[in-house]
XYZ file of C-alpha atoms in Angstrom:
733
model
C 209.784 195.678 157.835
C 212.370 194.020 155.594
C 213.932 192.114 158.486
C 210.490 190.981 159.599
C 209.707 189.741 156.108
C 212.974 187.813 155.897
C 212.312 186.332 159.328
C 208.862 185.218 158.199
C 210.490 183.423 155.251
C 212.863 181.574 157.535
C 210.136 180.671 160.030
C 207.903 179.441 157.233
C 210.773 177.412 155.920
C 211.387 175.865 159.327
C 207.843 174.572 159.319
C 207.799 173.318 155.734
C 210.234 171.514 153.388
C 210.877 169.535 150.146
C 211.536 169.931 146.460
C 208.794 171.136 144.196
C 207.930 167.927 142.417
C 207.957 165.221 145.036
C 204.518 163.651 145.400
C 203.895 162.779 149.045
C 200.991 160.524 148.200
C 203.293 158.333 146.100
C 206.532 158.823 148.021
C 210.066 158.562 146.746
C 209.510 154.973 145.555
C 207.715 156.107 142.407
C 209.987 159.049 141.494
C 211.915 157.665 138.510
C 215.116 159.296 137.301
C 217.110 158.699 134.112
C 220.343 160.561 134.835
C 222.104 157.348 135.800
C 222.011 156.275 132.107
C 218.994 153.999 132.755
C 215.711 154.444 134.635
C 216.114 154.097 138.400
C 214.097 154.898 141.516
C 215.416 158.050 143.099
C 215.470 156.537 146.594
C 218.200 154.107 145.454
C 220.575 156.879 144.364
C 222.798 158.415 147.033
C 223.489 161.586 145.055
C 220.994 164.407 145.638
C 218.735 164.778 142.598
C 215.891 167.235 141.997
C 213.330 166.535 139.284
C 211.169 169.070 137.441
C 208.377 167.191 135.677
C 206.608 168.130 132.443
C 203.496 169.019 134.450
C 205.523 171.347 136.662
C 207.253 172.899 133.659
C 203.839 173.844 132.220
C 202.748 175.256 135.598
C 205.870 177.412 135.933
C 205.251 178.736 132.417
C 208.710 180.329 132.108
C 209.978 182.321 129.133
C 213.118 180.174 128.738
C 214.965 177.286 130.346
C 217.013 179.576 132.577
C 213.885 181.120 134.088
C 212.486 177.613 134.530
C 215.496 176.691 136.705
C 215.195 179.935 138.689
C 211.552 179.314 139.450
C 212.241 175.797 140.693
C 213.890 177.393 143.736
C 216.703 174.829 143.584
C 219.162 176.361 141.091
C 220.788 179.794 141.074
C 221.065 181.383 137.601
C 223.201 184.371 136.530
C 222.247 186.667 133.632
C 224.422 189.087 131.657
C 221.645 189.831 129.185
C 218.038 188.881 128.597
C 219.195 186.217 126.156
C 221.439 184.614 128.719
C 221.203 182.194 131.633
C 224.123 180.570 133.429
C 223.173 177.938 136.044
C 225.247 177.636 139.204
C 225.347 174.387 141.207
C 227.116 174.325 144.559
C 229.288 177.310 143.610
C 230.345 175.836 140.252
C 229.250 177.427 136.994
C 229.582 177.248 133.204
C 232.267 174.755 132.115
C 232.252 173.163 135.594
C 228.581 172.216 135.335
C 227.765 169.556 132.762
C 224.710 170.051 130.534
C 223.233 166.918 128.989
C 220.311 166.599 126.603
C 218.801 163.186 125.885
C 221.956 161.476 127.113
C 224.280 163.627 124.961
C 226.857 166.037 126.361
C 226.270 169.674 125.444
C 229.541 170.883 126.982
C 232.226 171.269 124.362
C 235.739 172.563 123.791
C 234.764 176.252 124.087
C 232.486 176.236 127.128
C 234.063 179.010 129.152
C 234.621 179.434 132.882
C 232.648 182.674 132.935
C 228.940 182.982 132.255
C 227.197 180.985 129.529
C 223.928 181.238 127.648
C 223.878 177.768 126.046
C 221.127 176.506 128.358
C 218.524 178.668 126.603
C 219.082 176.744 123.353
C 217.030 173.944 124.965
C 213.295 174.387 124.311
C 211.673 174.086 127.751
C 208.279 173.571 126.134
C 209.445 170.231 124.699
C 210.870 168.846 127.925
C 209.568 165.707 129.567
C 211.681 166.415 132.652
C 214.738 168.204 133.989
C 216.954 166.304 136.417
C 219.514 168.252 138.438
C 222.323 166.181 139.985
C 224.209 167.905 142.806
C 227.894 167.208 143.343
C 230.577 165.519 141.224
C 229.221 163.101 138.618
C 232.447 162.371 136.764
C 232.126 158.609 137.233
C 229.091 158.527 134.948
C 229.772 161.539 132.752
C 233.520 162.213 132.738
C 235.078 165.663 132.530
C 233.270 168.884 133.542
C 230.734 167.469 136.031
C 232.396 169.099 139.072
C 229.416 170.960 140.538
C 226.803 168.678 139.061
C 224.786 167.782 135.989
C 221.623 169.247 134.494
C 220.000 166.555 132.361
C 217.282 167.683 129.954
C 215.002 164.927 128.666
C 212.827 165.885 125.733
C 209.425 164.337 125.085
C 209.316 160.974 123.361
C 207.154 159.891 120.401
C 204.180 157.760 121.406
C 203.068 154.637 119.582
C 199.435 153.694 119.088
C 198.110 150.880 121.263
C 195.114 150.386 118.966
C 194.584 149.452 115.326
C 194.029 153.090 114.404
C 196.621 155.844 114.312
C 197.195 157.967 117.422
C 197.105 161.732 116.974
C 197.997 163.931 119.912
C 198.603 167.660 119.595
C 199.225 170.572 121.908
C 199.672 174.282 121.381
C 199.921 177.443 123.399
C 200.440 181.178 123.087
C 201.867 183.411 125.817
C 202.210 187.146 126.383
C 204.300 188.880 129.079
C 204.031 192.575 129.783
C 207.506 193.374 131.204
C 209.214 192.664 127.876
C 206.245 192.515 125.526
C 206.984 188.801 125.053
C 205.089 186.907 122.372
C 205.589 183.144 122.279
C 203.773 180.532 120.212
C 204.280 176.788 120.354
C 202.797 173.744 118.616
C 203.658 170.067 118.647
C 202.041 167.019 117.058
C 202.520 163.321 117.753
C 201.446 160.862 115.087
C 201.743 157.247 116.167
C 201.119 153.858 114.625
C 201.883 150.460 116.128
C 205.529 150.464 115.064
C 206.220 154.003 113.877
C 205.762 157.339 115.621
C 206.647 160.872 114.595
C 206.845 163.779 117.028
C 207.353 167.292 115.711
C 207.555 170.587 117.601
C 207.872 174.274 116.684
C 208.490 177.150 119.080
C 208.991 180.888 118.423
C 209.564 183.699 120.927
C 209.929 187.446 120.462
C 211.230 189.426 123.455
C 211.273 193.212 123.473
C 213.478 195.362 125.743
C 213.034 194.372 129.395
C 211.555 196.875 131.845
C 212.961 196.772 135.373
C 211.057 197.463 138.578
C 210.324 200.938 140.002
C 210.653 200.024 143.699
C 214.367 200.718 144.206
C 216.428 199.899 147.330
C 216.337 202.993 149.561
C 220.124 203.388 149.577
C 220.475 202.918 145.803
C 217.721 204.903 144.067
C 219.568 204.792 140.713
C 220.625 201.147 140.784
C 220.577 199.696 137.272
C 218.895 202.647 135.600
C 219.546 202.935 131.872
C 219.856 206.694 131.686
C 221.679 206.831 128.313
C 222.269 204.693 125.278
C 224.030 205.020 121.938
C 221.974 205.104 118.743
C 222.821 205.772 115.112
C 221.143 208.913 113.733
C 221.685 209.647 110.058
C 224.622 207.224 110.132
C 226.286 208.940 113.080
C 226.634 207.602 116.644
C 224.853 209.756 119.193
C 224.441 209.436 122.952
C 220.715 209.604 123.656
C 218.954 210.291 126.942
C 216.635 207.384 127.620
C 213.057 208.758 127.962
C 212.265 205.892 130.368
C 215.396 204.862 132.228
C 213.700 201.702 133.520
C 213.577 200.285 129.996
C 216.809 198.387 129.304
C 217.351 199.519 125.744
C 218.907 196.927 123.419
C 218.080 193.879 125.498
C 215.443 192.272 123.265
C 215.935 189.321 120.944
C 214.091 186.510 119.130
C 214.484 182.745 119.266
C 213.070 179.739 117.468
C 213.354 176.009 118.177
C 212.418 172.975 116.108
C 212.399 169.333 117.253
C 211.738 166.281 115.113
C 211.746 162.705 116.437
C 211.136 159.476 114.545
C 210.615 156.227 116.463
C 210.681 152.731 114.991
C 209.703 149.826 117.280
C 211.320 146.928 115.445
C 209.935 144.373 117.920
C 209.308 144.079 121.636
C 213.059 144.137 122.293
C 214.498 146.638 119.805
C 213.761 150.347 119.393
C 215.336 152.870 117.026
C 215.033 156.632 117.540
C 216.150 159.503 115.312
C 216.407 162.761 117.267
C 216.774 166.058 115.331
C 216.985 169.408 117.130
C 217.555 172.926 115.863
C 217.769 176.148 117.862
C 218.641 179.596 116.584
C 218.236 183.213 117.586
C 218.495 186.722 116.277
C 221.472 188.852 117.300
C 221.524 189.024 121.108
C 222.809 192.322 122.543
C 225.396 191.859 125.307
C 223.526 194.242 127.577
C 226.098 194.408 130.379
C 228.900 195.445 128.008
C 226.711 198.137 126.479
C 226.831 199.816 129.901
C 230.659 199.879 130.030
C 232.210 203.335 130.139
C 235.572 204.853 129.242
C 236.607 208.314 130.378
C 233.145 208.818 131.860
C 231.200 208.071 128.635
C 229.562 204.980 127.166
C 232.208 202.962 125.364
C 230.450 200.588 122.966
C 228.073 201.574 120.182
C 227.687 197.858 119.366
C 228.332 194.707 121.412
C 226.239 191.702 120.543
C 226.327 187.970 120.064
C 225.504 186.844 116.560
C 222.791 184.239 116.099
C 223.497 181.352 118.452
C 222.782 178.158 116.544
C 222.690 174.612 117.882
C 221.969 171.748 115.507
C 221.869 168.152 116.644
C 221.245 164.872 114.884
C 221.299 161.719 117.002
C 220.510 158.055 116.473
C 219.594 155.996 119.546
C 219.368 152.209 119.696
C 217.718 150.444 122.657
C 217.820 146.671 123.049
C 216.538 144.604 125.929
C 218.034 141.191 126.748
C 221.166 141.469 124.625
C 223.623 138.652 125.451
C 224.473 138.979 129.146
C 222.930 142.476 129.357
C 219.355 143.092 130.412
C 219.387 146.572 128.839
C 221.608 148.116 126.194
C 221.638 151.622 124.739
C 223.895 153.189 122.124
C 223.748 156.817 120.949
C 225.655 158.301 118.017
C 225.318 162.051 117.587
C 226.533 165.042 115.650
C 226.258 168.640 116.837
C 227.079 171.814 114.957
C 227.413 174.998 117.036
C 227.875 178.529 115.756
C 228.773 181.440 118.010
C 230.029 184.913 117.204
C 230.853 188.185 118.931
C 230.603 191.622 117.353
C 231.647 194.975 118.803
C 232.374 198.550 117.857
C 233.339 201.460 120.051
C 231.592 204.832 120.014
C 232.200 206.641 116.690
C 234.917 204.197 115.675
C 233.476 203.535 112.215
C 236.844 202.174 111.121
C 236.803 199.413 113.746
C 233.838 197.083 113.635
C 235.228 193.807 115.007
C 233.820 190.360 114.260
C 234.920 187.085 115.879
C 233.316 183.847 114.731
C 233.452 180.301 116.130
C 232.353 177.239 114.165
C 232.356 173.973 116.094
C 231.588 170.386 115.073
C 231.078 167.790 117.807
C 230.801 164.052 117.176
C 230.027 161.702 120.038
C 229.235 158.050 120.702
C 228.077 156.362 123.903
C 227.298 152.741 124.646
C 225.815 151.647 127.977
C 224.648 148.311 129.284
C 222.950 147.240 132.509
C 222.555 143.813 134.069
C 220.600 142.605 137.103
C 221.958 139.768 139.225
C 219.863 139.142 142.351
C 220.521 142.155 144.621
C 223.105 143.630 142.234
C 222.729 146.129 139.403
C 225.793 146.799 137.256
C 225.955 149.482 134.594
C 228.991 149.595 132.309
C 229.720 151.873 129.413
C 232.069 153.730 127.133
C 231.870 157.173 125.598
C 233.820 159.387 123.253
C 233.400 163.004 122.123
C 235.405 164.667 119.336
C 235.544 168.468 118.942
C 236.727 170.318 115.846
C 236.903 174.107 116.094
C 237.473 176.866 113.543
C 238.031 180.327 114.952
C 238.407 183.407 112.772
C 238.123 187.172 113.065
C 238.179 190.276 110.921
C 237.819 194.045 111.284
C 235.568 195.983 108.920
C 235.973 199.649 108.098
C 232.393 200.838 107.797
C 233.492 203.954 105.874
C 235.354 202.145 103.121
C 233.951 198.619 103.364
C 237.457 197.151 103.544
C 238.267 194.218 105.829
C 241.521 193.431 107.625
C 242.769 190.593 109.788
C 242.037 190.620 113.512
C 243.147 188.537 116.466
C 240.688 185.678 116.883
C 239.290 184.585 120.242
C 240.871 181.128 119.877
C 243.884 179.966 117.840
C 243.234 180.441 114.126
C 244.787 177.150 113.066
C 243.796 173.557 113.761
C 241.865 173.016 117.015
C 240.887 169.514 118.162
C 239.840 168.065 121.488
C 238.635 164.595 122.446
C 237.128 162.945 125.531
C 237.274 159.141 125.896
C 236.139 157.142 128.917
C 235.233 153.750 130.330
C 233.128 153.408 133.453
C 231.329 150.958 135.712
C 228.575 151.889 138.198
C 227.331 149.327 140.725
C 224.228 149.277 142.944
C 223.664 146.681 145.675
C 220.404 146.345 147.634
C 220.726 144.780 151.092
C 218.266 143.965 153.865
C 215.334 143.848 151.508
C 216.244 147.181 149.922
C 216.569 149.081 153.208
C 220.302 149.510 152.656
C 221.572 150.451 149.195
C 225.221 150.686 148.219
C 226.322 152.897 145.301
C 229.874 152.575 143.971
C 231.568 153.240 140.689
C 234.804 153.957 138.891
C 235.867 155.617 135.602
C 239.059 155.982 133.642
C 239.143 159.039 131.398
C 241.577 160.137 128.688
C 241.451 163.633 127.209
C 243.533 164.960 124.335
C 243.873 168.520 122.983
C 245.754 169.897 119.981
C 245.691 173.585 119.053
C 247.852 175.548 116.617
C 248.314 179.260 115.983
C 248.549 179.808 112.233
C 249.106 183.594 112.475
C 251.153 184.710 115.489
C 251.698 188.281 114.319
C 249.170 189.927 116.659
C 250.727 189.081 120.054
C 253.916 187.215 119.112
C 253.222 184.550 121.696
C 256.267 182.497 122.752
C 254.610 179.354 121.350
C 252.561 178.452 118.277
C 251.020 175.164 119.388
C 249.423 173.691 122.486
C 249.317 169.985 123.195
C 247.850 168.191 126.206
C 247.138 164.593 127.084
C 245.475 163.929 130.437
C 244.539 160.659 132.098
C 242.334 160.577 135.178
C 240.647 158.065 137.472
C 237.479 159.035 139.331
C 235.268 157.092 141.704
C 232.237 157.325 143.953
C 231.057 155.430 147.033
C 227.862 155.927 148.996
C 225.222 154.358 151.201
C 221.500 155.024 151.509
C 219.751 153.632 154.581
C 215.960 153.463 154.796
C 214.982 151.861 158.129
C 211.338 152.589 157.328
C 209.246 154.203 154.641
C 209.342 157.436 156.622
C 213.092 157.786 157.150
C 216.037 157.959 154.786
C 219.703 158.697 155.487
C 222.522 158.831 152.965
C 226.242 159.499 152.889
C 228.472 159.667 149.861
C 232.012 160.316 148.691
C 232.857 161.242 145.100
C 235.722 162.601 143.072
C 235.440 164.946 140.114
C 237.713 165.707 137.212
C 237.884 168.413 134.586
C 240.444 168.623 131.817
C 241.288 172.144 130.535
C 239.559 172.887 127.244
C 240.489 175.252 124.437
C 238.819 178.182 126.170
C 240.895 177.649 129.322
C 244.210 177.191 127.529
C 244.101 179.375 124.445
C 241.539 182.151 124.780
C 242.410 185.790 124.054
C 239.814 188.102 125.506
C 239.493 191.650 126.785
C 237.684 191.714 130.107
C 235.335 194.529 131.144
C 236.393 198.148 130.934
C 236.445 198.604 134.701
C 239.173 196.028 135.370
C 241.023 196.519 132.048
C 242.322 192.966 131.866
C 243.629 191.219 128.788
C 243.376 187.450 129.142
C 246.025 185.574 127.151
C 246.780 181.858 126.527
C 248.658 179.687 129.002
C 249.530 176.182 127.710
C 250.738 174.949 131.115
C 247.389 174.545 132.897
C 246.730 171.160 134.492
C 243.388 169.383 135.109
C 241.134 170.331 138.021
C 240.061 167.819 140.668
C 237.394 167.827 143.359
C 236.884 165.535 146.342
C 233.400 165.707 147.763
C 231.556 164.445 150.850
C 227.757 164.486 151.180
C 225.345 163.833 154.041
C 221.552 163.904 153.722
C 218.483 162.955 155.716
C 214.730 163.030 155.111
C 211.745 162.214 157.266
C 208.070 161.777 156.534
C 205.786 162.901 159.359
C 202.487 161.154 158.953
C 201.458 161.242 155.309
C 201.400 165.008 154.994
C 204.815 166.449 155.844
C 208.248 165.633 154.491
C 211.412 167.374 155.734
C 214.802 167.139 154.009
C 218.270 168.449 154.744
C 221.606 167.883 153.060
C 225.119 169.214 153.422
C 228.330 168.920 151.429
C 232.003 169.798 151.579
C 234.152 169.928 148.423
C 237.942 170.070 148.349
C 238.945 171.764 145.090
C 242.517 171.099 143.888
C 244.411 172.612 140.957
C 241.533 175.061 140.581
C 241.870 177.048 137.356
C 241.565 180.751 138.121
C 242.609 184.034 136.563
C 245.885 185.389 137.932
C 248.327 188.156 136.944
C 250.589 186.972 134.146
C 253.285 188.210 131.792
C 253.323 188.330 128.013
C 256.820 188.441 126.540
C 258.152 189.715 129.865
C 255.539 192.495 130.161
C 252.773 192.562 132.784
C 250.785 195.205 130.827
C 250.159 195.771 127.122
C 248.281 198.299 124.995
C 245.165 196.675 123.538
C 242.358 198.483 121.664
C 243.816 201.821 122.648
C 244.046 201.150 126.391
C 246.749 199.846 128.671
C 245.527 196.512 129.986
C 246.929 194.329 132.738
C 247.887 190.875 131.472
C 246.053 187.952 133.058
C 245.938 184.250 132.280
C 244.320 181.143 133.669
C 246.571 179.349 136.125
C 246.202 176.513 138.604
C 245.651 177.810 142.130
C 246.989 175.748 144.992
C 243.645 174.850 146.523
C 240.084 175.929 147.144
C 237.111 174.644 149.092
C 233.343 174.948 148.930
C 230.745 173.857 151.463
C 227.043 174.422 151.962
C 223.671 173.038 152.837
C 220.191 172.724 151.394
C 216.920 172.256 153.259
C 213.518 171.735 151.793
C 209.990 170.900 152.864
C 206.585 169.952 151.545
C 203.283 169.850 153.379
C 200.226 168.348 151.654
C 196.709 168.764 153.080
C 194.271 167.455 150.529
C 194.024 169.976 147.712
C 196.368 172.357 149.550
C 200.171 172.092 149.419
C 202.915 174.246 150.926
C 206.602 174.086 150.100
C 209.861 175.833 150.784
C 213.535 175.511 149.851
C 216.664 177.326 150.937
C 220.297 176.903 149.881
C 223.562 178.284 151.277
C 227.084 178.063 149.771
C 230.489 179.287 150.968
C 233.806 179.057 149.108
C 237.367 180.321 149.345
C 240.373 180.187 146.990
C 244.100 180.194 147.809
C 245.751 181.799 144.762
C 249.392 181.425 143.879
C 251.608 183.433 146.243
C 248.667 185.450 147.557
C 246.269 185.609 150.464
C 243.059 183.590 150.511
C 240.220 185.291 148.615
C 236.543 184.479 148.002
C 235.981 181.862 145.337
C 234.031 183.301 142.418
C 230.579 182.045 141.334
C 229.434 181.550 144.947
C 225.771 182.638 145.071
C 224.139 184.283 148.067
C 221.564 182.478 150.156
C 218.568 181.806 147.916
C 215.287 179.937 148.002
C 211.563 179.737 147.365
C 208.460 179.497 149.553
C 205.007 178.870 148.116
C 201.482 177.572 148.601
C 199.166 175.967 146.066
C 195.515 174.915 145.823
C 194.399 172.452 143.132
C 190.807 171.962 141.988
C 189.582 170.127 138.899
C 188.501 173.464 137.369
C 191.361 175.694 138.539
C 194.666 175.920 140.408
C 195.929 178.870 142.430
C 199.547 179.333 143.529
C 201.260 182.099 145.504
C 204.990 182.067 146.116
C 208.032 184.145 146.969
C 211.520 183.965 145.481
C 214.332 185.448 147.549
C 218.088 186.059 147.600
C 220.233 187.257 150.478
C 222.978 189.892 150.340
C 226.188 189.258 148.461
C 228.566 191.686 150.181
C 231.357 193.257 148.178
C 233.936 191.735 150.528
C 232.752 188.301 149.364
C 233.380 189.042 145.663
C 236.342 187.462 143.945
C 238.716 190.321 142.976
C 239.712 188.984 139.533
C 237.148 186.361 138.530
C 233.660 186.516 137.079
C 231.682 188.102 139.925
C 231.254 191.430 138.036
C 231.483 193.826 140.958
C 231.248 196.731 138.494
C 227.571 195.896 137.912
C 226.700 195.828 141.620
C 226.369 198.605 144.197
C 229.400 199.774 146.189
C 228.240 197.422 148.933
C 227.576 194.438 146.687
C 224.328 192.923 145.411
C 221.424 193.827 147.726
C 219.091 191.199 149.140
C 215.701 190.992 147.442
C 212.429 189.125 147.366
C 209.551 188.974 144.936
C 205.933 188.064 145.562
C 204.206 186.199 142.751
C 200.896 184.512 141.950
C 199.497 182.212 139.270
C 195.961 181.145 138.364
C 195.249 178.266 135.981
C 191.681 177.965 134.734
C 190.408 174.810 133.019
C 186.988 175.742 131.583
C 186.923 172.831 129.108
C 188.742 169.545 128.857
C 192.126 170.088 127.263
C 191.928 173.897 127.544
C 193.886 175.855 130.148
C 193.992 179.619 130.597
C 196.987 180.764 132.665
C 197.090 184.156 134.365
C 200.086 185.266 136.383
C 201.724 188.219 138.025
C 205.414 188.149 138.845
C 207.188 190.652 141.084
C 203.871 192.181 142.085
C 205.624 194.754 144.315
C 207.597 195.945 141.256
C 210.925 195.591 143.037
C 214.116 196.648 141.278
C 216.802 193.971 141.674
C 219.574 192.030 139.996
C 220.826 188.496 140.406
C 224.336 188.301 141.839
C 227.081 188.690 139.157
C 224.511 189.922 136.628
C 224.821 193.085 134.585
C 221.165 192.970 133.697
C 218.226 193.912 135.911
C 215.367 191.475 136.374
C 211.833 192.177 135.223
C 209.638 194.570 137.145
C 205.958 193.854 137.654
C 205.119 191.352 134.952
C 201.632 190.272 133.867
C 201.466 186.955 132.030
C 198.638 185.543 129.955
C 198.809 182.141 128.271
C 196.329 179.894 126.508
C 197.077 176.153 126.267
C 195.276 173.466 124.309
C 195.886 169.720 124.484
C 194.059 167.558 121.953
């Protein structure tokens, strides 16, 4: 039955294909993207780009930005806890995928190579679009864009076109049954002829997540939360979970505020002030709360403190400035707070706290000019990072506090990114042939000092790096007719080691017992990528797309056995741990393909996507092993019917097997949270109904995972939701 179902998915996919948001009636000509710094038609860009529109975001109705990406069918996302989402693009994750919001880099000096949760600090309910760029994008964006870029564009204030003020408001409330989610959102746009103010408020409360009851036959206990640690009368006790499908200590709360002020000085000059704030409650690190030592649960507490992201940005747009047709400058300041807190079972004398406080200042200036068939974009950017890292241990019995080894050096930590770039586009043969080419020079600098070296007595007390890199891209798109498009591209990528790569001290999971220590001798990573893609429109109803890529990965930074003061093992937190450090592997490679399809028959539409990735790493003085972060085969197949009074959608999400032999032995694949055979294949069946009884009012009903399957995403220590009923009410005024 399972094989027949998977076969039906593949057969359906063979008959259908294209990304979720492409409108066949309008074609690629009218799909506008902004990830190239300025607005551009997608057909003119060689790089593969998927767009999730504001309309589609509302239809998906996800609980956070990570779930939005999952439901697009085009991005794989890992989760270590409910309050986490780590996108993977072409086998690259975390610090090797660049996150951008409103043209501003989110990646910073402490984005780690493991799994991140920063993407959920973006309020998906305030997004105008999400643009996902696949493959290296270092020419435009500099360091970190090895696997690709996810560009979040928030909604813009709207001016009034009349003599009276424009008022536009929207609000919604949503409830989900699997985690007792309660979300409320409201935004208001007030616009005059020259001034506009857009404000938004979002609050979500997520209870403990309940996993599915339909377990894989071979693994009837997979993911069950049979025990947990609770404090009773001030004493830690191991409690039997009365419902082992409820993932105790996985709930959290989050709130997001956005404020935008627009001033239209004249028809050529616009000023925009962009203020964003995101914060959360404590977020339990659910996967670590399952860790065991000597057969018993190890941690009574393991949680992230409130994750706060504050941003203030000023954007200036000028048209027809000197020799430039368009000019944009953005100055921004971000303040990020992260913390980690842990305590082992009945160790009341050892409650550990590690806190990171990061300030990021950035400036970008971009200009574009049109000269006949040529478009030239030039620009410069700089980002400055200032980090403070501290730690302390509290004795809960006495209230006393003592020093503790911090995650990053406890002295002065600075990192800067500076770049100059030029991106050129040439349209030939009336636009049927489009050339993309570009080049960037990038300089990165890092300074880090260890003020207190008493904990590990490292053989150095400072780390200094200066890296210079040149990256480039070259590609052609050929459109012999409106129904056919072929493209081929070459691109290089660059990533300079950040403070997390070079200077982190971190205890890995209990199963592997690794202690990761600093290594100041890491060099930058480079990728060299080749892309091929083709699309065809059959009639006006069916579009088929296919693309493939091959990436050569050089100087790949990967965890390897290491020595600390001549010792390959040390005692840390009461256990003997093997010493590991990040090192440059000789080489790695990744290749894969993506196919997609869309069929439109009047009010009916059918779509399907599927993605495959394969990667291998050649470590230092060792045999070739699987590259970590490589997702299994994944995709989405769905059908939709749209009527003026209602819309109905049914779809399936699916992942193939990730066999244990394809796990990286020392990276971030988290084999300890999988079955002995790996992560089983899974599929979910889902349905949505949108009712529009009155103008501006939408009632959304949905059921996710209707078969109540029990499953986990690859590399995740957290089980996905079981059968989940969703009710939402939206109002647009």
